[in-house]
Coordinates of C-alpha atoms and ligand atoms in Angstrom, one line a residue:
M1 CA 0.0 0.0 0.0
K2 CA 1.1 3.6 -0.6
V3 CA 0.8 5.7 2.5
V4 CA 1.2 9.4 2.2
I5 CA 1.9 11.2 5.4
I6 CA 1.3 15.0 5.7
G7 CA 3.8 16.2 8.3
A8 CA 7.0 14.6 9.3
G9 CA 6.7 15.5 13.0
L10 CA 6.9 12.8 15.7
G11 CA 3.3 11.6 15.0
G12 CA 3.8 11.2 11.3
L13 CA 7.2 9.7 11.6
S14 CA 6.0 7.1 14.1
F15 CA 3.0 6.1 12.0
G16 CA 5.3 6.0 8.9
A17 CA 7.9 3.8 10.7
C18 CA 5.2 1.3 11.5
A19 CA 4.0 1.3 7.9
A20 CA 7.5 1.0 6.5
R21 CA 8.3 -1.9 8.9
D22 CA 5.3 -3.8 7.5
G23 CA 6.4 -3.3 3.9
H24 CA 4.2 -0.3 2.9
E25 CA 5.5 2.4 0.6
V26 CA 5.7 5.6 2.7
V27 CA 5.9 9.1 1.4
L28 CA 6.5 11.8 4.0
I29 CA 5.6 15.4 3.2
D30 CA 6.8 18.3 5.3
K31 CA 7.0 22.0 4.7
N32 CA 10.4 22.2 6.6
K33 CA 13.8 21.3 5.3
E34 CA 14.3 18.6 8.0
P35 CA 12.0 16.0 9.5
G36 CA 10.9 16.3 13.2
G37 CA 8.6 19.3 13.5
V38 CA 9.3 20.8 16.9
L39 CA 12.0 18.2 17.5
T40 CA 14.3 20.0 15.0
L41 CA 17.0 22.2 16.4
A42 CA 17.3 26.0 16.3
R43 CA 20.7 27.2 15.2
Q44 CA 22.6 30.5 15.6
D45 CA 26.2 31.6 15.5
G46 CA 27.6 28.1 16.1
F47 CA 25.1 27.3 18.9
F48 CA 22.3 24.7 18.7
F49 CA 19.1 24.7 20.8
E50 CA 16.2 22.3 21.3
Q51 CA 12.9 24.0 20.5
G52 CA 10.5 21.3 21.5
P53 CA 10.6 18.6 24.2
L54 CA 13.5 18.6 26.6
E55 CA 13.1 15.9 29.2
L56 CA 11.2 12.7 28.4
T57 CA 9.8 9.7 30.1
D58 CA 9.6 6.1 28.8
L59 CA 13.0 6.2 27.1
K60 CA 14.5 3.0 28.6
P61 CA 14.5 0.0 26.3
E62 CA 12.0 -1.7 28.7
E63 CA 9.6 1.2 28.3
S64 CA 7.3 2.3 25.5
V65 CA 9.4 4.8 23.6
G66 CA 12.7 3.1 24.1
G67 CA 11.2 -0.3 23.3
F68 CA 9.6 1.0 20.1
L69 CA 12.8 2.6 18.9
E70 CA 14.9 -0.4 19.8
S71 CA 12.5 -2.6 17.9
L72 CA 13.3 -0.6 14.8
G73 CA 17.1 -0.8 15.5
I74 CA 17.2 2.9 16.6
R75 CA 19.6 3.1 19.6
L76 CA 19.7 6.3 21.6
K77 CA 22.0 7.1 24.4
T78 CA 19.9 8.7 27.2
V79 CA 20.9 10.3 30.4
R80 CA 18.8 10.3 33.6
D81 CA 18.5 13.7 35.2
D82 CA 16.3 15.6 37.6
R83 CA 14.5 18.9 37.7
G84 CA 14.3 21.6 40.3
L85 CA 11.2 23.5 41.5
A86 CA 11.3 27.0 43.1
T87 CA 8.6 29.4 44.2
P88 CA 9.0 32.9 45.5
D89 CA 9.1 31.5 49.0
F90 CA 11.0 28.2 48.9
A91 CA 12.9 25.8 46.6
L92 CA 12.6 22.1 46.4
L93 CA 16.0 21.0 45.2
P94 CA 17.7 17.6 45.6
P95 CA 19.9 17.7 48.7
A96 CA 23.7 17.6 48.1
E97 CA 23.9 14.3 50.0
Y98 CA 21.2 11.8 49.0
E99 CA 18.5 11.6 51.8
G100 CA 16.5 8.7 50.4
P101 CA 13.3 8.6 48.2
D102 CA 11.2 10.5 50.8
W103 CA 13.2 13.7 51.1
R104 CA 10.5 15.8 49.4
K105 CA 7.9 14.5 51.7
K106 CA 10.0 15.3 54.8
R107 CA 10.9 18.8 53.5
L108 CA 7.3 19.6 52.7
K109 CA 6.3 18.6 56.3
E110 CA 9.0 20.9 57.6
L111 CA 7.7 23.8 55.5
F112 CA 4.0 23.1 56.1
P113 CA 3.7 21.4 59.5
Q114 CA 0.0 22.2 59.7
D115 CA -0.6 20.1 56.6
A116 CA 1.5 17.1 57.7
A117 CA -1.6 14.7 57.7
G118 CA -2.6 15.9 54.2
I119 CA 1.0 15.3 53.0
D120 CA 1.0 11.8 54.3
E121 CA -2.4 11.2 52.6
Y122 CA -1.0 12.6 49.3
Y123 CA 1.9 10.2 49.4
R124 CA -0.4 7.2 50.1
F125 CA -2.5 8.3 47.1
Y126 CA 0.7 8.7 45.0
D127 CA 1.9 5.2 46.0
A128 CA -1.4 3.7 45.1
L129 CA -1.4 5.2 41.6
M130 CA 2.2 4.3 41.0
R131 CA 1.3 0.7 42.0
L132 CA -1.7 0.7 39.6
R133 CA 0.5 2.0 36.8
F134 CA 3.0 -0.8 37.5
L135 CA 0.4 -3.5 37.8
G136 CA -1.4 -2.3 34.6
G137 CA 1.9 -2.9 32.7
Q138 CA 2.2 -6.5 34.0
K139 CA 0.8 -9.7 32.5
Q140 CA -2.9 -9.6 33.5
T141 CA -3.4 -12.7 35.7
L142 CA -6.2 -13.2 38.3
L143 CA -3.7 -12.1 41.0
T144 CA -2.7 -8.9 39.3
K145 CA -6.3 -8.0 38.6
L146 CA -7.2 -8.6 42.3
Q147 CA -4.2 -6.5 43.4
M148 CA -5.3 -3.7 41.1
L149 CA -8.8 -3.9 42.5
L150 CA -7.6 -3.7 46.1
T151 CA -5.2 -0.9 45.3
F152 CA -7.9 1.1 43.5
H153 CA -10.3 0.6 46.5
K154 CA -7.8 2.7 48.6
I155 CA -8.2 5.8 46.3
K156 CA -11.7 5.3 44.9
K157 CA -13.1 8.0 47.1
Y158 CA -11.1 10.6 45.1
E159 CA -12.1 9.4 41.6
N160 CA -14.6 12.2 41.0
M161 CA -12.4 15.0 42.3
T162 CA -10.6 17.6 40.3
C163 CA -7.0 18.6 41.1
R164 CA -8.3 21.7 42.8
E165 CA -10.9 19.9 45.0
F166 CA -8.3 17.2 45.9
T167 CA -5.5 19.5 46.9
E168 CA -7.9 21.9 48.7
R169 CA -9.1 18.9 50.7
L170 CA -5.6 17.8 51.6
F171 CA -3.7 21.0 52.0
S172 CA -4.7 24.3 53.7
D173 CA -1.8 26.3 52.3
E174 CA -2.0 27.5 48.7
K175 CA 1.8 27.4 48.5
L176 CA 1.7 23.7 49.1
R177 CA -1.0 23.2 46.5
L178 CA 1.2 24.9 44.0
V179 CA 3.9 22.2 44.5
F180 CA 1.6 19.6 42.9
N181 CA -0.7 21.7 40.7
G182 CA 1.9 24.1 39.3
I183 CA 2.9 21.9 36.3
L184 CA -0.8 22.0 35.1
A185 CA -0.4 25.7 34.3
D186 CA 2.5 24.6 32.0
F187 CA -0.1 22.6 30.1
C188 CA -2.5 25.7 30.1
A189 CA -4.8 23.6 32.3
D190 CA -6.8 25.0 35.3
P191 CA -6.6 22.6 38.3
E192 CA -10.4 22.9 38.2
E193 CA -10.7 21.0 34.9
V194 CA -8.3 18.1 35.4
Q195 CA -9.0 14.9 37.3
C196 CA -6.9 14.5 40.4
F197 CA -5.6 11.0 39.3
T198 CA -3.4 13.0 36.9
L199 CA -1.3 14.6 39.7
P200 CA 1.1 11.7 40.6
F201 CA 1.9 11.2 36.9
V202 CA 2.9 14.8 36.3
N203 CA 4.8 15.0 39.6
T204 CA 6.6 11.7 39.7
E205 CA 9.0 11.8 42.6
T206 CA 11.8 10.2 40.6
A207 CA 11.8 13.3 38.4
F208 CA 13.0 15.4 41.3
D209 CA 16.0 13.4 42.2
K210 CA 17.9 11.2 39.8
R211 CA 19.2 9.1 42.7
I212 CA 15.8 7.8 43.6
P213 CA 15.7 4.2 42.4
V214 CA 13.2 3.5 39.6
E215 CA 13.2 -0.3 40.2
K216 CA 11.5 -2.3 42.9
N217 CA 12.2 -6.0 43.6
G218 CA 14.3 -6.0 40.4
K219 CA 11.5 -4.7 38.2
L220 CA 11.1 -1.3 36.6
Y221 CA 8.5 0.4 38.7
Y222 CA 8.6 4.2 38.4
P223 CA 9.1 6.3 35.3
S224 CA 12.3 8.3 35.1
F225 CA 13.1 11.6 33.3
R226 CA 15.8 11.3 30.8
Y227 CA 17.5 13.4 28.1
V228 CA 18.6 12.2 24.8
A229 CA 22.4 12.6 24.6
G230 CA 23.0 14.8 21.6
G231 CA 19.5 16.2 21.6
V232 CA 15.9 15.1 20.9
Q233 CA 16.2 15.6 17.1
K234 CA 18.0 12.2 17.2
I235 CA 14.6 10.6 17.6
A236 CA 13.3 12.2 14.4
E237 CA 16.5 11.5 12.5
G238 CA 16.4 7.8 13.5
L239 CA 12.7 7.4 12.5
C240 CA 13.2 9.2 9.2
E241 CA 16.3 7.2 8.3
Y242 CA 14.4 4.0 9.2
I243 CA 11.6 5.0 6.8
L244 CA 14.1 5.9 4.0
S245 CA 16.0 2.7 4.4
H246 CA 12.8 0.8 4.0
G247 CA 12.0 2.3 0.6
G248 CA 10.3 5.5 1.8
T249 CA 10.6 9.0 0.4
F250 CA 10.9 12.3 2.2
L251 CA 9.7 15.4 0.4
P252 CA 11.1 18.4 2.3
E253 CA 9.9 22.0 1.8
T254 CA 6.7 20.7 0.4
V255 CA 3.2 21.8 1.5
A256 CA 0.2 19.5 1.2
E257 CA -2.7 21.6 0.2
K258 CA -5.6 19.2 -0.2
V259 CA -6.5 15.6 0.6
L260 CA -8.1 14.2 -2.5
I261 CA -11.3 12.4 -1.6
E262 CA -13.5 10.3 -3.9
E263 CA -16.7 8.7 -2.8
G264 CA -15.8 9.2 0.9
K265 CA -12.4 7.7 0.5
A266 CA -8.9 9.4 0.6
V267 CA -7.2 8.7 -2.7
G268 CA -4.3 11.1 -2.7
V269 CA -2.8 14.5 -1.8
R270 CA -2.5 17.7 -3.9
L271 CA 0.6 19.8 -3.1
S272 CA 0.7 23.6 -3.1
D273 CA 2.6 23.5 -6.4
G274 CA -0.3 21.7 -8.0
R275 CA 1.3 18.2 -8.2
E276 CA -0.8 15.3 -7.1
I277 CA 0.3 12.1 -5.3
A278 CA -2.0 9.1 -5.4
A279 CA -2.3 7.2 -2.2
D280 CA -4.0 4.2 -0.7
A281 CA -4.0 5.8 2.7
V282 CA -3.4 9.4 3.9
V283 CA -2.3 10.5 7.3
G284 CA -2.6 14.0 8.7
C285 CA -1.3 15.7 11.8
G286 CA -0.5 19.2 13.2
S287 CA -3.5 21.5 13.9
A288 CA -6.7 19.4 13.8
R289 CA -8.8 22.4 13.0
D290 CA -6.6 23.6 10.2
F291 CA -6.2 20.1 8.8
F292 CA -9.9 19.2 8.7
T293 CA -11.2 22.7 7.8
E294 CA -8.8 23.4 5.0
T295 CA -6.8 20.3 3.9
V296 CA -9.7 17.9 4.1
G297 CA -13.0 20.0 4.1
L298 CA -15.5 19.9 6.9
E299 CA -18.2 18.6 4.4
H300 CA -16.5 15.2 4.5
L301 CA -16.9 14.8 8.2
D302 CA -19.9 13.7 10.2
D303 CA -21.6 15.7 13.0
R304 CA -19.8 13.9 15.8
Y305 CA -16.3 14.6 14.4
R306 CA -17.2 18.2 13.6
K307 CA -18.5 18.7 17.2
I308 CA -15.2 17.3 18.7
L309 CA -13.2 19.6 16.4
Q310 CA -15.2 22.6 17.6
D311 CA -15.1 21.7 21.3
F312 CA -11.6 20.4 22.1
R313 CA -9.0 22.7 23.5
P314 CA -5.4 22.8 22.3
M315 CA -2.7 24.2 24.6
E316 CA -1.5 27.8 24.2
A317 CA 1.9 28.8 22.8
V318 CA 5.4 29.3 24.3
F319 CA 7.8 32.2 24.3
M320 CA 11.3 30.7 24.1
L321 CA 14.6 32.5 24.5
H322 CA 17.8 30.8 23.6
L323 CA 21.1 32.3 24.7
G324 CA 24.7 31.4 23.8
V325 CA 26.8 32.5 26.7
D326 CA 30.6 32.7 27.3
Y327 CA 30.5 31.6 30.9
D328 CA 29.4 28.5 32.8
P329 CA 26.1 29.2 34.5
S330 CA 25.7 25.6 35.9
P331 CA 27.2 26.4 39.4
Y332 CA 24.1 28.6 39.9
Q333 CA 21.6 26.0 38.9
K334 CA 22.6 22.4 39.6
Q335 CA 19.8 20.8 37.6
S336 CA 19.7 20.9 33.9
L337 CA 16.1 22.2 34.2
C338 CA 14.4 24.2 36.9
Y339 CA 10.9 25.6 37.1
Y340 CA 10.6 29.0 38.7
Y341 CA 7.0 29.6 39.6
G342 CA 5.9 33.2 40.2
S343 CA 2.2 33.0 41.1
Y344 CA 0.2 30.8 43.5
D345 CA -3.1 31.6 41.7
L346 CA -3.1 29.1 38.9
H347 CA -6.7 29.8 38.0
A348 CA -6.0 33.5 37.3
A349 CA -2.7 32.6 35.5
V350 CA -4.6 30.2 33.1
E351 CA -7.4 32.8 32.6
R352 CA -4.8 35.4 31.7
L353 CA -3.2 33.0 29.1
R354 CA -6.6 32.4 27.5
S355 CA -7.5 36.0 27.3
G356 CA -4.4 36.9 25.4
E357 CA -2.6 38.6 28.3
Y358 CA 1.1 37.7 28.5
H359 CA 2.4 37.5 32.1
E360 CA 5.9 38.6 31.0
G361 CA 7.5 35.9 33.0
K362 CA 5.9 36.9 36.3
D363 CA 3.7 33.8 36.5
G364 CA 6.7 31.5 36.0
Y365 CA 9.3 30.2 33.5
L366 CA 11.9 27.6 33.3
I367 CA 15.6 27.6 32.7
Y368 CA 17.3 24.8 30.9
F369 CA 20.9 24.1 29.9
P370 CA 20.7 22.2 26.6
D371 CA 24.5 21.5 26.2
R372 CA 24.6 19.5 29.5
H373 CA 23.5 16.5 27.4
A374 CA 24.8 17.7 24.1
P375 CA 28.2 19.3 24.6
D376 CA 28.5 19.9 20.8
F377 CA 25.6 22.4 21.0
A378 CA 28.0 25.2 22.2
P379 CA 31.4 26.3 20.8
E380 CA 34.5 25.7 23.0
G381 CA 34.3 27.7 26.2
C382 CA 30.7 28.6 25.7
H383 CA 27.3 27.3 26.9
C384 CA 23.7 27.3 26.0
V385 CA 20.8 28.6 28.1
T386 CA 17.2 28.3 27.2
I387 CA 14.6 30.3 29.1
Y388 CA 10.9 29.7 28.3
T389 CA 7.4 30.2 29.4
V390 CA 3.8 29.6 28.2
C391 CA 2.1 32.5 26.6
P392 CA -0.9 33.3 24.5
D393 CA -0.7 32.6 20.8
R394 CA -1.8 36.1 20.0
L395 CA -1.4 39.1 22.2
K396 CA -4.3 41.3 23.2
Q397 CA -2.4 44.3 22.2
G398 CA 0.5 44.5 19.6
S399 CA 2.3 41.6 17.9
W400 CA 5.1 39.3 19.1
A401 CA 7.4 40.8 16.4
E402 CA 7.0 44.2 18.0
K403 CA 7.3 43.2 21.6
K404 CA 9.7 40.2 21.5
E405 CA 12.9 42.2 22.3
A406 CA 11.4 43.8 25.3
Y407 CA 9.9 40.6 26.5
A408 CA 13.2 38.8 26.1
D409 CA 15.0 41.4 28.2
Q410 CA 12.4 40.9 30.9
L411 CA 13.0 37.2 31.0
I412 CA 16.8 37.8 31.1
R413 CA 16.3 40.1 34.1
L414 CA 14.2 37.5 35.9
A415 CA 16.6 34.7 35.1
E416 CA 19.5 36.8 36.3
E417 CA 18.1 36.5 39.8
H418 CA 19.1 32.8 39.6
L419 CA 22.1 33.0 37.2
P420 CA 24.1 36.1 38.3
G421 CA 26.0 37.9 35.5
L422 CA 23.9 36.3 32.8
S423 CA 23.3 39.5 30.8
Q424 CA 27.0 40.3 30.7
H425 CA 27.9 37.0 29.1
I426 CA 25.4 36.8 26.2
V427 CA 27.2 36.2 22.9
T428 CA 24.1 35.4 20.9
K429 CA 20.3 35.6 21.5
K430 CA 17.6 33.8 19.5
I431 CA 14.0 34.6 20.3
V432 CA 11.4 32.2 19.2
T433 CA 7.8 33.5 19.5
A434 CA 4.4 32.0 18.8
E435 CA 4.6 33.5 15.3
D436 CA 7.8 31.5 14.6
Y437 CA 6.1 28.3 16.0
R438 CA 3.1 28.9 13.7
V439 CA 5.6 28.8 10.8
L440 CA 7.5 25.8 12.1
T441 CA 4.4 23.7 12.7
H442 CA 2.2 25.0 9.9
M443 CA -0.5 26.0 12.4
K444 CA -2.7 29.1 12.2
K445 CA -2.8 29.1 16.0
S446 CA 0.4 28.0 17.7
S447 CA -0.2 25.3 20.4
F448 CA 2.8 23.7 22.0
G449 CA 2.8 20.2 23.3
G450 CA -0.8 19.0 22.7
V451 CA -4.3 19.2 24.1
V452 CA -5.1 20.6 27.5
P453 CA -5.8 17.5 29.6
V454 CA -9.4 18.5 30.4
W455 CA -11.3 15.7 32.1
K456 CA -13.6 13.8 29.8
Q457 CA -12.7 16.0 26.8
L458 CA -12.8 14.1 23.5
N459 CA -10.0 14.8 21.0
P460 CA -10.1 14.3 17.3
P461 CA -10.0 10.5 16.8
H462 CA -7.3 8.7 14.8
I463 CA -10.0 7.1 12.6
T464 CA -11.8 9.8 10.7
P465 CA -15.2 9.6 8.9
V466 CA -13.2 9.5 5.6
K467 CA -12.2 6.0 4.6
N468 CA -8.4 5.5 4.6
L469 CA -7.8 9.0 6.2
F470 CA -6.1 8.9 9.6
F471 CA -5.1 11.7 12.1
V472 CA -2.2 11.5 14.4
G473 CA 0.1 13.8 16.5
Q474 CA -0.2 16.0 19.5
Q475 CA -3.8 17.2 18.8
S476 CA -5.1 13.7 18.7
E477 CA -3.9 12.9 22.3
N478 CA -5.0 14.2 25.6
G479 CA -2.0 15.9 27.2
G480 CA 0.3 15.4 24.2
G481 CA 4.0 14.8 24.8
V482 CA 6.5 12.5 23.2
P483 CA 5.5 9.1 24.7
I484 CA 1.8 9.8 24.2
V485 CA 2.3 11.0 20.6
I486 CA 4.3 8.0 19.7
G487 CA 1.9 5.6 21.5
G488 CA -1.1 7.3 19.8
A489 CA 0.5 7.0 16.3
R490 CA 1.2 3.3 16.9
E491 CA -2.3 2.8 18.1
A492 CA -3.6 4.6 15.0
Y493 CA -1.6 2.4 12.8
R494 CA -2.9 -0.7 14.5
K495 CA -6.5 0.5 14.2
A496 CA -6.0 1.5 10.6
G497 CA -5.4 -2.1 9.8
L498 CA -3.4 -1.4 6.7
Ligands
FAD1 C1 8.4 24.0 23.5 C2 7.9 22.6 23.7 C3 8.3 21.9 24.8 C4 7.8 20.5 24.9 N1 8.2 19.8 26.0 C5 7.9 18.5 26.1 C6 8.5 17.7 27.1 O1 9.3 18.2 27.9 N2 8.2 16.4 27.1 C7 7.4 15.8 26.2 O2 7.1 14.6 26.2 N3 6.8 16.5 25.2 C8 7.1 17.9 25.1 N4 6.6 18.6 24.1 C9 5.6 18.0 23.2 C10 6.1 17.2 22.0 O3 7.3 17.7 21.5 C11 5.0 17.2 20.9 O4 3.8 16.7 21.5 C12 5.3 16.4 19.7 O5 6.7 16.5 19.3 C13 4.4 16.8 18.6 O6 4.6 16.1 17.4 P1 3.6 16.2 16.2 O7 4.1 15.3 15.2 O8 2.2 16.1 16.7 O9 3.7 17.8 15.7 P2 4.8 18.7 15.1 O10 6.1 18.6 15.8 O11 4.2 20.1 15.1 O12 5.0 18.2 13.6 C14 4.1 18.4 12.6 C15 4.9 18.6 11.3 O13 3.9 18.6 10.2 C16 4.2 19.7 9.3 N5 2.9 19.9 8.6 C17 1.7 20.1 9.1 N6 0.8 20.3 8.1 C18 1.5 20.3 7.0 C19 1.1 20.4 5.6 N7 -0.1 20.6 5.2 N8 2.1 20.3 4.6 C20 3.4 20.1 5.0 N9 3.8 20.0 6.3 C21 2.8 20.0 7.2 C22 4.7 20.8 10.2 O14 5.4 21.8 9.5 C23 5.5 20.0 11.2 O15 6.9 19.8 10.7 C24 7.0 19.9 23.9 C25 6.7 20.7 22.8 C26 7.1 22.0 22.6 C27 6.8 22.8 21.4

């Protein structure tokens, strides 16, 4: 079968690799020069920067992403690391000398003694969900099913609670609530709209100290955060090479304008230069609304699919500032990545985002050192610093092009509180705004990462009402992210039954 894939981002590449593996002829179309979408690198003055995912889960060969890549013969070197978390009042950073897996729990009890009982309850809840995750990945015997049932029974009382309700029930102090809910704002999600069972998975304790074991009784039990040595673009390069080595084709700098549909069936793709490529199956990705409105045509969908397209909520954009510096900032921030939260009121922060008001870094941002895991990213004697934050796709007033320099200077000023001397050591500065991301991802409204993990929200399904037309990538998955996008594309391929 000939499978034409519109968009060689992670979703399209993963679907394409499955099809190529099974002997199908794969044609990848992408408007960019290189495959990878947001996995491609930004370059400037001899420096390289990642402009998409930074730290990933499930990269070990025993886990979903690592296992999939290994099955295709793609071997990545990965490095486990941890991330820091700081608020205006306290920081939760791994102690210099390892204090065991419970150090965060102990530190939180010291900081919030009045909430000690709630903290204990949170960690019981955390343990139960981690156990359920582990058991769910095991062979399903009567014993595992019984163990799952008993474990679920312990947390069943919380199953109808949102993150806001759950954390308000357990913790009286809003500063403590931020420790667990803060990451939701990164996904542009209000704690009010996310189910509380999500919390342990976005706050895995092993992410906050790389010395915490991920194994229990000799079995992989917890997820760990890892970086791809040499940068995340290696995942895209590996998948694309695999497709090409299996007879596939990559058409760079090519825009797919229309999916050709005859009698309710996808039969090919028309490119913006007028060429047509016949296909037995077509796969789309990127912005679901753009793809189905313009490239497919809403008239080919049914009411249910149209309603999902109208209702689902993609994440907002990011403002990313890449700096090449001629000093080593790492003594000031020990972790490769640290979140600096600025506001405890996440509801208001998310409202601001949605209304087009940019917080100018005041609600929070993160600082990342890309060359920690990719020393070649910086010339000799220099280092890379990436500072970024979520932002609205379009500003209420003015454009990103007009305001980006001033906004970048503001982020540098804020970051300098943690990295003294930063502004004096900048040798190059690359600002990436929502407008740049729209171009990179071929989206009319930039949305980083995926879909806001709103409880019970339906996302555009992989199987579309048009026969032999499939949809993959970040906007087909709740939450988005690398493991979910790869897993979703593999699932889409399986369901497509090519
Ligand atoms: C700043 C940022 C930080 C992130 N951090 C993390 C993280 O820490 N951990 C994690 O797991 N995930 C993270 N993610 C999410 C993850 O990177 C994405 O979910 C995933 O890479 C999206 O892949 P995709 O294939 O859906 O989309 P994309 O990467 O957007 O790829 C789509 C490609 O299709 C092309 N395209 C679309 N339509 C057409 C057309 N008509 N013609 C030609 N080409 C077309 C686009 O140009 C693009 O190249 C992050 C993402 C961003 C942007």
